[in-house]
Amino acid sequence: MKDLLIICILLSINLKAYGADRVISVVSLVDYAPYVFVERNESVTGFISTQDGTELIKGYSWDVFKESFYSMGYSIKYIVVPWPRAIKLLEYGHVELLFPISKSDERLKIFNYSKESINVVDYVIYSANNSDFKWKGLDSLKGEIIGVKRGFNYGKKWQSLNTVTKYDIGHISDGFRMLEKGHVDGFIGYKESWDYVLKQEGWEHKFTNTPIIDSSLEYVVSMKGIEGNSKLLAVYDEGKRKLIKNGRLDVIKLKWFGLNKTKPNE
């Protein structure tokens, strides 16, 4: 709670000191490369204007979000924290927007969603190469213990699966360590993000993954019942469409996924 209080104080800074009039406040999450991330997975708070390129955040989804609002003349006050805390900051009204987040029946009751998505994620299940894990579809997981990253959504197919034990894990790297030691039988993940961690740690040779079991688009959201914040979603939508029209979105995709990795049009 102490960390949350400090964050809230920082977010309340008077932005007139920056000479900024059109400013949005947004929260996102650590440990989610290549979509949104900060070096060493540290929580950060900051402010960037349309002329400032010194932000601490990196990632494909961050670039899409940032440039969409830049194109509409907005500056950005941002905070990046672990996912459960990010959700609380939005729910308590300390920020106007949150990204990236997929849709679920429960979330649709709480959040307003942008029309334009910000990225797409593919769900796969990882296993250790030295394990006897055998994949023959979701039904083959009956009785297995599968690690899940706390607070993450894995689509309706996974949500409806009740024949496995779903074990909450804090950090992606911790999940792979548990998998290697045999504490869990599998570890469900977002392929691009989980593969990024494996590459950073040099663990690619230790694990394998199933074919894609489901996919979801992710979006920008605001809390329901706050009209001004929901209007900001329309600003994002218009800015994102500008990036598509002028070709900037393709440049961002190339930067993060390269020529050999094509991503669907989010």
Backbone as CSV, one residue per row, in Angstrom:
resi,resn,N_x,N_y,N_z,CA_x,CA_y,CA_z,C_x,C_y,C_z
1,MET,0.824,-1.210,0.000,0.000,0.000,0.000,0.858,1.260,0.000
2,LYS,2.049,1.191,0.639,2.942,2.350,0.661,3.366,2.715,-0.752
3,ASP,3.726,1.709,-1.563,4.134,1.960,-2.946,2.995,2.585,-3.735
4,LEU,1.779,2.108,-3.500,0.618,2.629,-4.213,0.381,4.088,-3.845
5,LEU,0.583,4.449,-2.575,0.413,5.832,-2.130,1.414,6.745,-2.810
6,ILE,2.674,6.305,-2.898,3.714,7.102,-3.553,3.372,7.333,-5.020
7,ILE,2.906,6.285,-5.676,2.514,6.387,-7.084,1.402,7.401,-7.257
8,CYS,0.415,7.343,-6.377,-0.722,8.262,-6.477,-0.281,9.711,-6.291
9,ILE,0.668,9.947,-5.401,1.191,11.309,-5.197,1.878,11.797,-6.461
10,LEU,2.697,10.939,-7.065,3.403,11.313,-8.291,2.430,11.601,-9.420
11,LEU,1.355,10.826,-9.486,0.375,11.020,-10.551,-0.408,12.310,-10.383
12,SER,-0.437,12.851,-9.163,-1.211,14.062,-8.903,-0.438,15.346,-9.178
13,ILE,0.793,15.219,-9.671,1.618,16.400,-9.972,0.877,17.323,-10.937
14,ASN,0.911,18.610,-10.691,0.248,19.583,-11.548,0.974,19.676,-12.882
15,LEU,0.301,19.266,-13.940,0.952,19.212,-15.242,1.127,20.581,-15.881
16,LYS,0.554,21.605,-15.310,0.784,22.944,-15.838,2.271,23.305,-15.750
17,ALA,2.969,22.656,-14.799,4.405,22.902,-14.669,5.153,22.478,-15.921
18,TYR,4.564,21.553,-16.676,5.174,21.102,-17.918,4.710,21.938,-19.123
19,GLY,3.791,22.838,-18.884,3.231,23.603,-19.980,2.329,22.754,-20.864
20,ALA,1.707,21.756,-20.267,0.888,20.816,-21.034,-0.588,21.057,-20.755
21,ASP,-1.391,21.165,-21.803,-2.828,21.351,-21.665,-3.601,20.082,-22.023
22,ARG,-3.229,19.450,-23.146,-3.912,18.229,-23.572,-3.077,17.040,-23.110
23,VAL,-3.448,16.527,-21.940,-2.665,15.471,-21.314,-3.585,14.326,-20.919
24,ILE,-3.130,13.105,-21.169,-3.837,11.935,-20.679,-2.969,11.211,-19.659
25,SER,-3.605,10.493,-18.758,-2.859,9.660,-17.806,-3.196,8.202,-18.084
26,VAL,-2.168,7.363,-18.065,-2.353,5.959,-18.438,-1.494,5.067,-17.562
27,VAL,-1.960,3.858,-17.321,-1.185,2.866,-16.596,-1.028,1.629,-17.473
28,SER,0.147,1.020,-17.388,0.391,-0.243,-18.068,1.227,-1.130,-17.144
29,LEU,1.666,-2.276,-17.652,2.260,-3.283,-16.782,3.724,-3.561,-17.100
30,VAL,4.461,-3.991,-16.082,5.833,-4.465,-16.272,5.802,-5.920,-16.730
31,ASP,6.954,-6.438,-17.131,7.114,-7.863,-17.450,6.209,-8.295,-18.593
32,TYR,6.158,-7.481,-19.666,5.277,-7.819,-20.783,5.928,-7.474,-22.122
33,ALA,7.236,-7.689,-22.205,7.938,-7.496,-23.476,7.468,-8.572,-24.470
34,PRO,7.446,-8.244,-25.773,7.885,-7.002,-26.412,6.774,-5.967,-26.567
35,TYR,5.670,-6.136,-25.835,4.540,-5.218,-25.988,4.702,-3.960,-25.141
36,VAL,4.985,-4.136,-23.834,5.251,-3.021,-22.920,6.262,-3.521,-21.903
37,PHE,7.353,-2.778,-21.700,8.301,-3.224,-20.687,9.234,-2.100,-20.288
38,VAL,9.829,-2.293,-19.120,10.816,-1.380,-18.563,12.022,-2.228,-18.178
39,GLU,13.222,-1.707,-18.368,14.423,-2.456,-18.016,14.373,-2.882,-16.548
40,ARG,14.750,-4.104,-16.287,14.788,-4.709,-14.951,13.402,-4.828,-14.328
41,ASN,12.353,-4.676,-15.168,10.975,-4.831,-14.690,10.661,-3.938,-13.494
42,GLU,11.207,-2.726,-13.497,10.973,-1.794,-12.406,9.709,-0.973,-12.653
43,SER,9.019,-0.604,-11.580,7.891,0.311,-11.690,8.419,1.715,-11.970
44,VAL,7.785,2.426,-12.894,8.223,3.784,-13.232,7.019,4.702,-13.389
45,THR,7.252,5.975,-13.165,6.256,7.021,-13.388,6.935,8.145,-14.152
46,GLY,6.239,8.733,-15.122,6.865,9.805,-15.873,5.883,10.581,-16.730
47,PHE,6.445,11.521,-17.482,5.653,12.387,-18.357,6.426,12.592,-19.643
48,ILE,5.749,12.501,-20.778,6.376,12.804,-22.065,5.447,13.675,-22.891
49,SER,6.066,14.610,-23.592,5.323,15.459,-24.519,5.616,14.990,-25.934
50,THR,4.960,15.613,-26.900,5.128,15.216,-28.301,6.529,15.508,-28.814
51,GLN,7.301,16.306,-28.087,8.669,16.605,-28.512,9.713,15.814,-27.723
52,ASP,9.263,14.987,-26.789,10.182,14.326,-25.864,10.264,12.843,-26.178
53,GLY,11.475,12.349,-26.453,11.636,10.933,-26.750,12.438,10.207,-25.697
54,THR,12.377,10.664,-24.447,13.237,10.101,-23.400,12.470,9.207,-22.431
55,GLU,11.311,8.707,-22.823,10.534,7.881,-21.906,11.266,6.589,-21.576
56,LEU,10.956,6.047,-20.396,11.613,4.838,-19.922,10.949,3.571,-20.444
57,ILE,9.743,3.704,-20.968,8.990,2.534,-21.430,9.391,2.196,-22.860
58,LYS,9.363,0.907,-23.169,9.601,0.434,-24.525,8.517,-0.565,-24.896
59,GLY,8.440,-0.882,-26.200,7.556,-1.954,-26.621,6.643,-1.574,-27.772
60,TYR,6.177,-2.587,-28.460,5.302,-2.394,-29.616,4.022,-1.673,-29.228
61,SER,3.329,-2.176,-28.208,2.040,-1.583,-27.830,2.214,-0.173,-27.295
62,TRP,3.318,0.058,-26.571,3.609,1.414,-26.094,3.796,2.356,-27.267
63,ASP,4.538,1.947,-28.289,4.753,2.800,-29.453,3.434,3.116,-30.153
64,VAL,2.563,2.122,-30.274,1.265,2.346,-30.922,0.433,3.320,-30.098
65,PHE,0.377,3.103,-28.787,-0.392,3.984,-27.903,0.156,5.403,-27.955
66,LYS,1.448,5.532,-27.750,2.100,6.845,-27.693,1.895,7.620,-28.996
67,GLU,2.168,6.980,-30.116,2.092,7.700,-31.391,0.656,7.983,-31.809
68,SER,-0.278,7.154,-31.380,-1.691,7.442,-31.656,-2.111,8.729,-30.973
69,PHE,-1.724,8.906,-29.712,-2.084,10.130,-28.996,-1.229,11.313,-29.432
70,TYR,0.035,11.079,-29.758,0.855,12.157,-30.307,0.208,12.743,-31.552
71,SER,-0.300,11.857,-32.418,-0.885,12.325,-33.674,-2.137,13.174,-33.445
72,MET,-2.704,13.064,-32.249,-3.891,13.851,-31.903,-3.537,15.042,-31.016
73,GLY,-2.233,15.295,-30.824,-1.791,16.474,-30.081,-1.769,16.323,-28.579
74,TYR,-1.700,15.100,-28.076,-1.701,14.854,-26.631,-0.317,14.524,-26.105
75,SER,-0.058,14.957,-24.863,1.082,14.489,-24.099,0.595,13.411,-23.130
76,ILE,1.537,12.685,-22.534,1.152,11.496,-21.770,1.835,11.478,-20.413
77,LYS,1.033,11.300,-19.379,1.520,11.021,-18.031,1.350,9.519,-17.809
78,TYR,2.435,8.811,-17.525,2.352,7.350,-17.514,2.878,6.746,-16.217
79,ILE,2.392,5.539,-15.958,2.858,4.747,-14.839,2.903,3.294,-15.298
80,VAL,3.973,2.590,-14.940,4.098,1.168,-15.273,4.369,0.412,-13.978
81,VAL,3.479,-0.530,-13.649,3.550,-1.276,-12.393,3.131,-2.723,-12.660
82,PRO,3.290,-3.627,-11.691,2.756,-4.980,-11.869,1.257,-4.960,-12.157
83,TRP,0.795,-5.940,-12.902,-0.564,-5.942,-13.436,-1.660,-5.766,-12.387
84,PRO,-1.673,-6.511,-11.272,-2.756,-6.310,-10.299,-2.838,-4.872,-9.797
85,ARG,-1.681,-4.229,-9.608,-1.655,-2.840,-9.153,-2.134,-1.896,-10.244
86,ALA,-1.820,-2.221,-11.490,-2.277,-1.391,-12.609,-3.803,-1.343,-12.655
87,ILE,-4.416,-2.504,-12.489,-5.880,-2.570,-12.485,-6.449,-1.708,-11.357
88,LYS,-5.850,-1.775,-10.173,-6.342,-1.005,-9.029,-6.227,0.497,-9.280
89,LEU,-5.138,0.937,-9.899,-4.973,2.369,-10.179,-6.076,2.884,-11.089
90,LEU,-6.472,2.076,-12.057,-7.581,2.471,-12.928,-8.899,2.443,-12.167
91,GLU,-9.144,1.380,-11.412,-10.407,1.249,-10.680,-10.589,2.356,-9.656
92,TYR,-9.488,2.799,-9.020,-9.573,3.852,-8.004,-9.618,5.249,-8.610
93,GLY,-9.524,5.346,-9.934,-9.629,6.643,-10.596,-8.363,7.466,-10.598
94,HIS,-7.217,6.858,-10.351,-5.958,7.598,-10.322,-5.387,7.814,-11.727
95,VAL,-5.862,7.061,-12.700,-5.500,7.253,-14.103,-6.758,7.146,-14.943
96,GLU,-6.672,7.659,-16.167,-7.840,7.654,-17.044,-7.935,6.396,-17.908
97,LEU,-6.779,5.885,-18.323,-6.756,4.769,-19.266,-5.795,3.681,-18.809
98,LEU,-6.006,2.477,-19.358,-5.124,1.338,-19.132,-4.989,0.571,-20.435
99,PHE,-3.818,0.010,-20.676,-3.594,-0.862,-21.824,-2.403,-1.752,-21.522
100,PRO,-2.187,-2.865,-22.257,-3.147,-3.513,-23.157,-3.947,-4.563,-22.376
101,ILE,-5.193,-4.773,-22.764,-6.051,-5.705,-22.036,-7.019,-6.362,-23.010
102,SER,-7.190,-7.662,-22.884,-8.117,-8.398,-23.753,-9.519,-8.366,-23.168
103,LYS,-10.465,-8.849,-23.919,-11.858,-8.852,-23.489,-12.217,-10.169,-22.810
104,SER,-13.057,-10.075,-21.791,-13.688,-11.236,-21.179,-15.061,-10.784,-20.705
105,ASP,-15.937,-11.718,-20.427,-17.289,-11.353,-19.978,-17.232,-10.516,-18.712
106,GLU,-16.347,-10.871,-17.799,-16.223,-10.130,-16.542,-15.688,-8.725,-16.781
107,ARG,-14.674,-8.602,-17.615,-14.079,-7.293,-17.872,-15.034,-6.358,-18.612
108,LEU,-15.851,-6.907,-19.494,-16.790,-6.079,-20.256,-17.838,-5.429,-19.360
109,LYS,-18.038,-5.966,-18.166,-18.975,-5.371,-17.216,-18.367,-4.156,-16.521
110,ILE,-17.037,-4.072,-16.522,-16.329,-3.058,-15.741,-15.733,-1.950,-16.610
111,PHE,-15.226,-2.329,-17.786,-14.455,-1.407,-18.607,-15.156,-1.048,-19.907
112,ASN,-14.912,0.180,-20.380,-15.197,0.565,-21.759,-13.958,0.287,-22.589
113,TYR,-14.143,-0.258,-23.788,-13.029,-0.645,-24.645,-12.915,0.262,-25.864
114,SER,-11.689,0.497,-26.303,-11.472,1.181,-27.579,-12.009,0.306,-28.705
115,LYS,-12.363,0.925,-29.815,-12.775,0.154,-30.995,-11.549,-0.435,-31.690
116,GLU,-10.474,0.345,-31.754,-9.232,-0.122,-32.353,-8.429,-0.910,-31.322
117,SER,-7.924,-2.058,-31.712,-7.082,-2.839,-30.813,-5.682,-2.226,-30.762
118,ILE,-4.841,-2.766,-29.868,-3.467,-2.256,-29.754,-2.445,-3.342,-30.035
119,ASN,-2.817,-4.618,-29.873,-1.959,-5.734,-30.249,-2.780,-7.019,-30.241
120,VAL,-2.183,-8.097,-30.691,-2.812,-9.411,-30.660,-1.860,-10.374,-29.959
121,VAL,-2.415,-11.295,-29.165,-1.593,-12.270,-28.450,-2.055,-13.685,-28.782
122,ASP,-1.098,-14.603,-28.835,-1.365,-16.018,-29.079,-1.048,-16.799,-27.816
123,TYR,-1.944,-17.710,-27.430,-1.761,-18.493,-26.220,-1.195,-19.872,-26.557
124,VAL,-0.143,-20.259,-25.847,0.455,-21.588,-25.990,0.792,-22.109,-24.597
125,ILE,1.075,-23.399,-24.490,1.469,-24.003,-23.219,2.887,-24.541,-23.354
126,TYR,3.736,-24.152,-22.423,5.135,-24.569,-22.429,5.335,-25.776,-21.516
127,SER,6.307,-26.601,-21.889,6.716,-27.728,-21.052,8.230,-27.830,-21.091
128,ALA,8.798,-28.486,-20.081,10.246,-28.695,-20.041,10.622,-29.837,-20.980
129,ASN,11.727,-29.690,-21.674,12.152,-30.720,-22.623,12.452,-32.055,-21.944
130,ASN,12.800,-31.996,-20.655,13.132,-33.235,-19.954,11.934,-33.849,-19.230
131,SER,10.722,-33.340,-19.489,9.520,-33.863,-18.840,8.824,-34.869,-19.749
132,ASP,7.826,-35.555,-19.192,7.043,-36.513,-19.986,5.709,-35.909,-20.426
133,PHE,5.658,-34.576,-20.493,4.449,-33.863,-20.912,4.093,-34.251,-22.344
134,LYS,2.860,-34.698,-22.537,2.372,-35.090,-23.859,1.162,-34.237,-24.220
135,TRP,1.216,-33.599,-25.370,0.139,-32.708,-25.803,-0.731,-33.376,-26.860
136,LYS,-2.015,-33.529,-26.544,-2.982,-34.041,-27.508,-4.272,-33.221,-27.422
137,GLY,-4.084,-31.911,-27.273,-5.224,-31.016,-27.127,-5.522,-30.725,-25.667
138,LEU,-6.416,-29.774,-25.426,-6.721,-29.347,-24.059,-7.231,-30.487,-23.184
139,ASP,-7.970,-31.416,-23.782,-8.497,-32.533,-22.991,-7.393,-33.411,-22.426
140,SER,-6.218,-33.395,-23.056,-5.111,-34.231,-22.584,-4.458,-33.682,-21.317
141,LEU,-4.868,-32.483,-20.871,-4.284,-31.861,-19.680,-4.971,-32.288,-18.384
142,LYS,-5.961,-33.139,-18.480,-6.736,-33.537,-17.303,-5.819,-34.015,-16.189
143,GLY,-5.988,-33.417,-15.006,-5.212,-33.786,-13.835,-3.859,-33.114,-13.725
144,GLU,-3.455,-32.322,-14.731,-2.151,-31.665,-14.715,-2.203,-30.371,-13.890
145,ILE,-1.024,-29.942,-13.417,-0.881,-28.643,-12.752,-0.248,-27.690,-13.762
146,ILE,-0.984,-26.646,-14.122,-0.529,-25.706,-15.146,-0.337,-24.322,-14.517
147,GLY,0.850,-23.758,-14.672,1.115,-22.421,-14.174,0.438,-21.363,-15.023
148,VAL,-0.088,-20.329,-14.372,-0.718,-19.195,-15.058,-0.183,-17.911,-14.435
149,LYS,0.063,-16.901,-15.247,0.514,-15.617,-14.699,-0.664,-14.915,-14.043
150,ARG,-0.473,-14.534,-12.818,-1.540,-13.985,-11.985,-2.240,-12.796,-12.647
151,GLY,-3.584,-12.882,-12.750,-4.384,-11.783,-13.272,-4.509,-11.750,-14.778
152,PHE,-3.846,-12.668,-15.493,-3.873,-12.663,-16.952,-5.071,-13.441,-17.481
153,ASN,-5.534,-13.030,-18.650,-6.638,-13.696,-19.339,-6.079,-14.567,-20.452
154,TYR,-6.609,-15.782,-20.591,-6.114,-16.704,-21.617,-7.217,-17.171,-22.565
155,GLY,-8.307,-16.430,-22.637,-9.365,-16.752,-23.580,-10.415,-17.690,-23.006
156,LYS,-11.527,-17.786,-23.701,-12.683,-18.539,-23.205,-12.426,-20.038,-23.140
157,LYS,-11.644,-20.569,-24.090,-11.367,-22.003,-24.065,-10.660,-22.391,-22.769
158,TRP,-9.653,-21.602,-22.396,-8.915,-21.887,-21.181,-9.756,-21.622,-19.942
159,GLN,-10.524,-20.551,-19.974,-11.343,-20.194,-18.815,-12.352,-21.295,-18.491
160,SER,-12.871,-21.948,-19.510,-13.886,-22.985,-19.302,-13.290,-24.344,-18.942
161,LEU,-11.977,-24.472,-19.003,-11.317,-25.739,-18.705,-11.222,-25.923,-17.190
162,ASN,-11.917,-26.903,-16.659,-11.944,-27.121,-15.209,-11.387,-28.471,-14.796
163,THR,-10.637,-29.124,-15.680,-10.076,-30.435,-15.373,-8.598,-30.352,-15.005
164,VAL,-8.057,-29.122,-14.886,-6.661,-28.936,-14.506,-6.584,-28.065,-13.255
165,THR,-5.460,-28.157,-12.572,-5.179,-27.261,-11.457,-4.402,-26.064,-12.000
166,LYS,-4.941,-24.855,-11.830,-4.319,-23.639,-12.350,-3.577,-22.951,-11.202
167,TYR,-2.260,-22.879,-11.331,-1.387,-22.407,-10.255,-0.875,-21.006,-10.574
168,ASP,-1.214,-20.029,-9.713,-0.831,-18.631,-9.941,0.673,-18.426,-9.792
169,ILE,1.260,-17.667,-10.745,2.688,-17.346,-10.762,2.850,-15.845,-10.969
170,GLY,3.820,-15.242,-10.257,4.008,-13.793,-10.321,4.737,-13.320,-11.565
171,HIS,5.938,-13.828,-11.802,6.758,-13.383,-12.922,6.955,-14.514,-13.924
172,ILE,7.089,-14.157,-15.189,7.246,-15.155,-16.238,8.474,-16.026,-15.980
173,SER,9.589,-15.406,-15.618,10.818,-16.167,-15.374,10.641,-17.157,-14.225
174,ASP,9.866,-16.781,-13.198,9.603,-17.697,-12.085,8.825,-18.918,-12.570
175,GLY,7.897,-18.694,-13.499,7.122,-19.804,-14.039,7.996,-20.820,-14.744
176,PHE,8.964,-20.339,-15.513,9.864,-21.259,-16.206,10.776,-21.998,-15.224
177,ARG,11.182,-21.333,-14.154,12.004,-22.013,-13.151,11.206,-23.139,-12.480
178,MET,9.941,-22.865,-12.170,9.091,-23.888,-11.572,8.864,-25.040,-12.539
179,LEU,8.729,-24.695,-13.807,8.524,-25.714,-14.833,9.750,-26.623,-14.937
180,GLU,10.930,-26.023,-14.925,12.169,-26.798,-15.041,12.362,-27.737,-13.853
181,LYS,11.936,-27.268,-12.665,12.101,-28.081,-11.456,10.983,-29.101,-11.271
182,GLY,9.983,-29.065,-12.152,8.895,-30.032,-12.066,7.819,-29.683,-11.069
183,HIS,7.791,-28.429,-10.589,6.759,-28.018,-9.643,5.410,-27.820,-10.331
184,VAL,5.430,-27.544,-11.629,4.215,-27.509,-12.444,4.473,-28.358,-13.687
185,ASP,3.395,-28.869,-14.274,3.529,-29.730,-15.455,3.625,-28.923,-16.746
186,GLY,2.992,-27.756,-16.749,3.004,-26.885,-17.917,2.866,-25.442,-17.482
187,PHE,3.090,-24.527,-18.405,3.026,-23.089,-18.102,2.389,-22.405,-19.299
188,ILE,1.140,-21.962,-19.151,0.437,-21.318,-20.261,0.913,-19.875,-20.383
189,GLY,1.118,-19.433,-21.616,1.659,-18.094,-21.787,1.266,-17.429,-23.085
190,TYR,1.638,-16.157,-23.188,1.459,-15.365,-24.404,2.752,-15.533,-25.206
191,LYS,2.682,-16.158,-26.342,3.864,-16.670,-27.009,4.964,-15.621,-27.207
192,GLU,4.634,-14.463,-27.754,5.658,-13.448,-28.004,6.360,-13.025,-26.719
193,SER,5.592,-12.823,-25.649,6.162,-12.363,-24.386,6.973,-13.446,-23.703
194,TRP,6.430,-14.661,-23.650,7.137,-15.756,-22.999,8.415,-16.114,-23.766
195,ASP,8.340,-16.093,-25.115,9.537,-16.360,-25.925,10.599,-15.293,-25.713
196,TYR,10.174,-14.049,-25.507,11.111,-12.956,-25.256,11.912,-13.231,-23.986
197,VAL,11.232,-13.687,-22.931,11.910,-13.999,-21.676,12.897,-15.147,-21.869
198,LEU,12.474,-16.188,-22.590,13.365,-17.324,-22.844,14.633,-16.877,-23.568
199,LYS,14.468,-15.992,-24.539,15.625,-15.497,-25.291,16.535,-14.669,-24.406
200,GLN,15.945,-13.784,-23.584,16.745,-12.930,-22.698,17.534,-13.753,-21.688
201,GLU,16.930,-14.844,-21.207,17.578,-15.682,-20.194,18.481,-16.754,-20.803
202,GLY,18.386,-16.951,-22.119,19.165,-18.003,-22.764,18.632,-19.397,-22.485
203,TRP,17.309,-19.493,-22.326,16.678,-20.760,-21.945,15.938,-21.436,-23.099
204,GLU,16.094,-20.953,-24.329,15.285,-21.484,-25.438,15.400,-23.001,-25.567
205,HIS,16.578,-23.555,-25.305,16.827,-24.988,-25.492,16.209,-25.844,-24.398
206,LYS,15.703,-25.239,-23.337,15.190,-25.995,-22.200,13.698,-26.307,-22.300
207,PHE,12.974,-25.562,-23.140,11.519,-25.664,-23.147,10.977,-25.754,-24.575
208,THR,9.774,-26.301,-24.676,9.075,-26.335,-25.950,7.636,-25.898,-25.714
209,ASN,6.933,-25.570,-26.770,5.551,-25.126,-26.594,4.604,-25.849,-27.543
210,THR,3.348,-25.866,-27.168,2.294,-26.475,-27.982,1.968,-25.569,-29.166
211,PRO,1.196,-26.060,-30.117,0.633,-25.149,-31.123,-0.254,-24.108,-30.438
212,ILE,-0.562,-23.039,-31.149,-1.425,-21.980,-30.606,-2.795,-22.574,-30.263
213,ILE,-3.244,-22.360,-29.016,-4.535,-22.906,-28.598,-5.655,-21.874,-28.684
214,ASP,-5.301,-20.599,-28.742,-6.297,-19.537,-28.863,-5.548,-18.219,-29.063
215,SER,-6.253,-17.185,-29.477,-5.676,-15.849,-29.665,-6.683,-14.796,-29.218
216,SER,-6.176,-13.632,-28.857,-7.050,-12.523,-28.465,-6.439,-11.200,-28.905
217,LEU,-7.298,-10.280,-29.295,-6.887,-8.906,-29.484,-6.873,-8.216,-28.127
218,GLU,-5.977,-7.250,-27.955,-5.948,-6.458,-26.732,-6.202,-4.993,-27.073
219,TYR,-6.687,-4.231,-26.085,-7.234,-2.900,-26.330,-6.779,-1.909,-25.263
220,VAL,-7.237,-0.675,-25.435,-7.139,0.377,-24.421,-8.498,0.461,-23.740
221,VAL,-8.519,0.647,-22.406,-9.799,0.707,-21.692,-9.846,1.886,-20.729
222,SER,-11.093,2.251,-20.380,-11.364,3.179,-19.287,-12.423,2.540,-18.404
223,MET,-12.629,3.094,-17.223,-13.666,2.581,-16.330,-15.035,3.010,-16.829
224,LYS,-15.999,2.137,-16.729,-17.372,2.508,-17.054,-17.871,3.574,-16.094
225,GLY,-18.741,4.441,-16.585,-19.354,5.455,-15.741,-18.606,6.764,-15.681
226,ILE,-17.465,6.860,-16.366,-16.714,8.126,-16.393,-16.677,8.602,-17.837
227,GLU,-17.606,9.473,-18.203,-17.816,9.835,-19.603,-16.582,10.465,-20.235
228,GLY,-15.919,11.362,-19.514,-14.756,12.037,-20.084,-13.653,11.070,-20.462
229,ASN,-13.446,10.070,-19.637,-12.397,9.089,-19.923,-12.755,8.224,-21.116
230,SER,-14.030,7.873,-21.233,-14.429,7.046,-22.373,-14.275,7.811,-23.680
231,LYS,-14.397,9.135,-23.630,-14.196,9.934,-24.843,-12.744,9.866,-25.308
232,LEU,-11.835,9.647,-24.367,-10.427,9.524,-24.738,-10.168,8.277,-25.572
233,LEU,-11.023,7.265,-25.415,-10.889,6.058,-26.238,-11.129,6.388,-27.707
234,ALA,-12.073,7.299,-27.957,-12.331,7.725,-29.335,-11.140,8.496,-29.903
235,VAL,-10.437,9.240,-29.044,-9.227,9.943,-29.474,-8.164,8.927,-29.893
236,TYR,-7.993,7.885,-29.071,-7.046,6.820,-29.426,-7.432,6.174,-30.753
237,ASP,-8.714,5.855,-30.914,-9.177,5.201,-32.139,-8.828,6.024,-33.379
238,GLU,-9.080,7.337,-33.295,-8.782,8.198,-34.440,-7.276,8.271,-34.691
239,GLY,-6.493,8.369,-33.621,-5.049,8.405,-33.775,-4.505,7.121,-34.365
240,LYS,-5.019,5.979,-33.909,-4.567,4.677,-34.440,-4.891,4.574,-35.933
241,ARG,-6.060,5.045,-36.330,-6.429,4.986,-37.756,-5.499,5.868,-38.591
242,LYS,-5.016,6.966,-38.002,-4.030,7.789,-38.706,-2.740,7.012,-38.939
243,LEU,-2.308,6.242,-37.934,-1.087,5.448,-38.080,-1.231,4.400,-39.182
244,ILE,-2.417,3.828,-39.282,-2.675,2.844,-40.340,-2.622,3.516,-41.706
245,LYS,-3.291,4.661,-41.817,-3.409,5.353,-43.098,-2.070,5.870,-43.605
246,ASN,-1.248,6.420,-42.690,0.021,7.018,-43.149,1.188,6.019,-43.177
247,GLY,0.916,4.754,-42.837,1.945,3.719,-42.916,2.835,3.610,-41.686
248,ARG,2.600,4.447,-40.706,3.452,4.431,-39.516,3.302,3.126,-38.731
249,LEU,2.096,2.547,-38.718,1.891,1.295,-37.993,2.761,0.177,-38.559
250,ASP,2.901,0.145,-39.859,3.763,-0.875,-40.484,5.217,-0.707,-40.050
251,VAL,5.649,0.547,-39.904,7.021,0.817,-39.463,7.227,0.307,-38.036
252,ILE,6.243,0.527,-37.171,6.331,0.064,-35.787,6.363,-1.465,-35.737
253,LYS,5.537,-2.107,-36.554,5.541,-3.577,-36.604,6.897,-4.101,-37.050
254,LEU,7.465,-3.466,-38.055,8.770,-3.888,-38.563,9.841,-3.744,-37.480
255,LYS,9.767,-2.658,-36.735,10.732,-2.400,-35.665,10.721,-3.513,-34.621
256,TRP,9.529,-3.998,-34.248,9.431,-4.936,-33.138,9.354,-6.402,-33.558
257,PHE,8.874,-6.660,-34.764,8.683,-8.056,-35.161,9.488,-8.455,-36.394
258,GLY,10.087,-7.484,-37.078,10.961,-7.785,-38.194,10.252,-8.259,-39.440
259,LEU,11.028,-8.487,-40.483,10.470,-8.891,-41.773,9.949,-10.318,-41.750
260,ASN,10.539,-11.159,-40.926,10.189,-12.576,-40.937,9.062,-12.933,-39.988
261,LYS,8.546,-11.927,-39.259,7.433,-12.177,-38.352,6.300,-11.222,-38.688
262,THR,5.288,-11.723,-39.303,4.155,-10.886,-39.643,3.091,-11.052,-38.562
263,LYS,2.507,-9.945,-38.160,1.437,-9.972,-37.184,0.140,-9.541,-37.857
264,PRO,-0.992,-10.098,-37.452,-2.260,-9.663,-38.031,-2.473,-8.172,-37.797
265,ASN,-3.320,-7.582,-38.619,-3.622,-6.160,-38.451,-4.428,-5.984,-37.172
266,GLU,-3.784,-5.441,-36.144,-4.492,-5.239,-34.893,-5.441,-4.057,-35.000
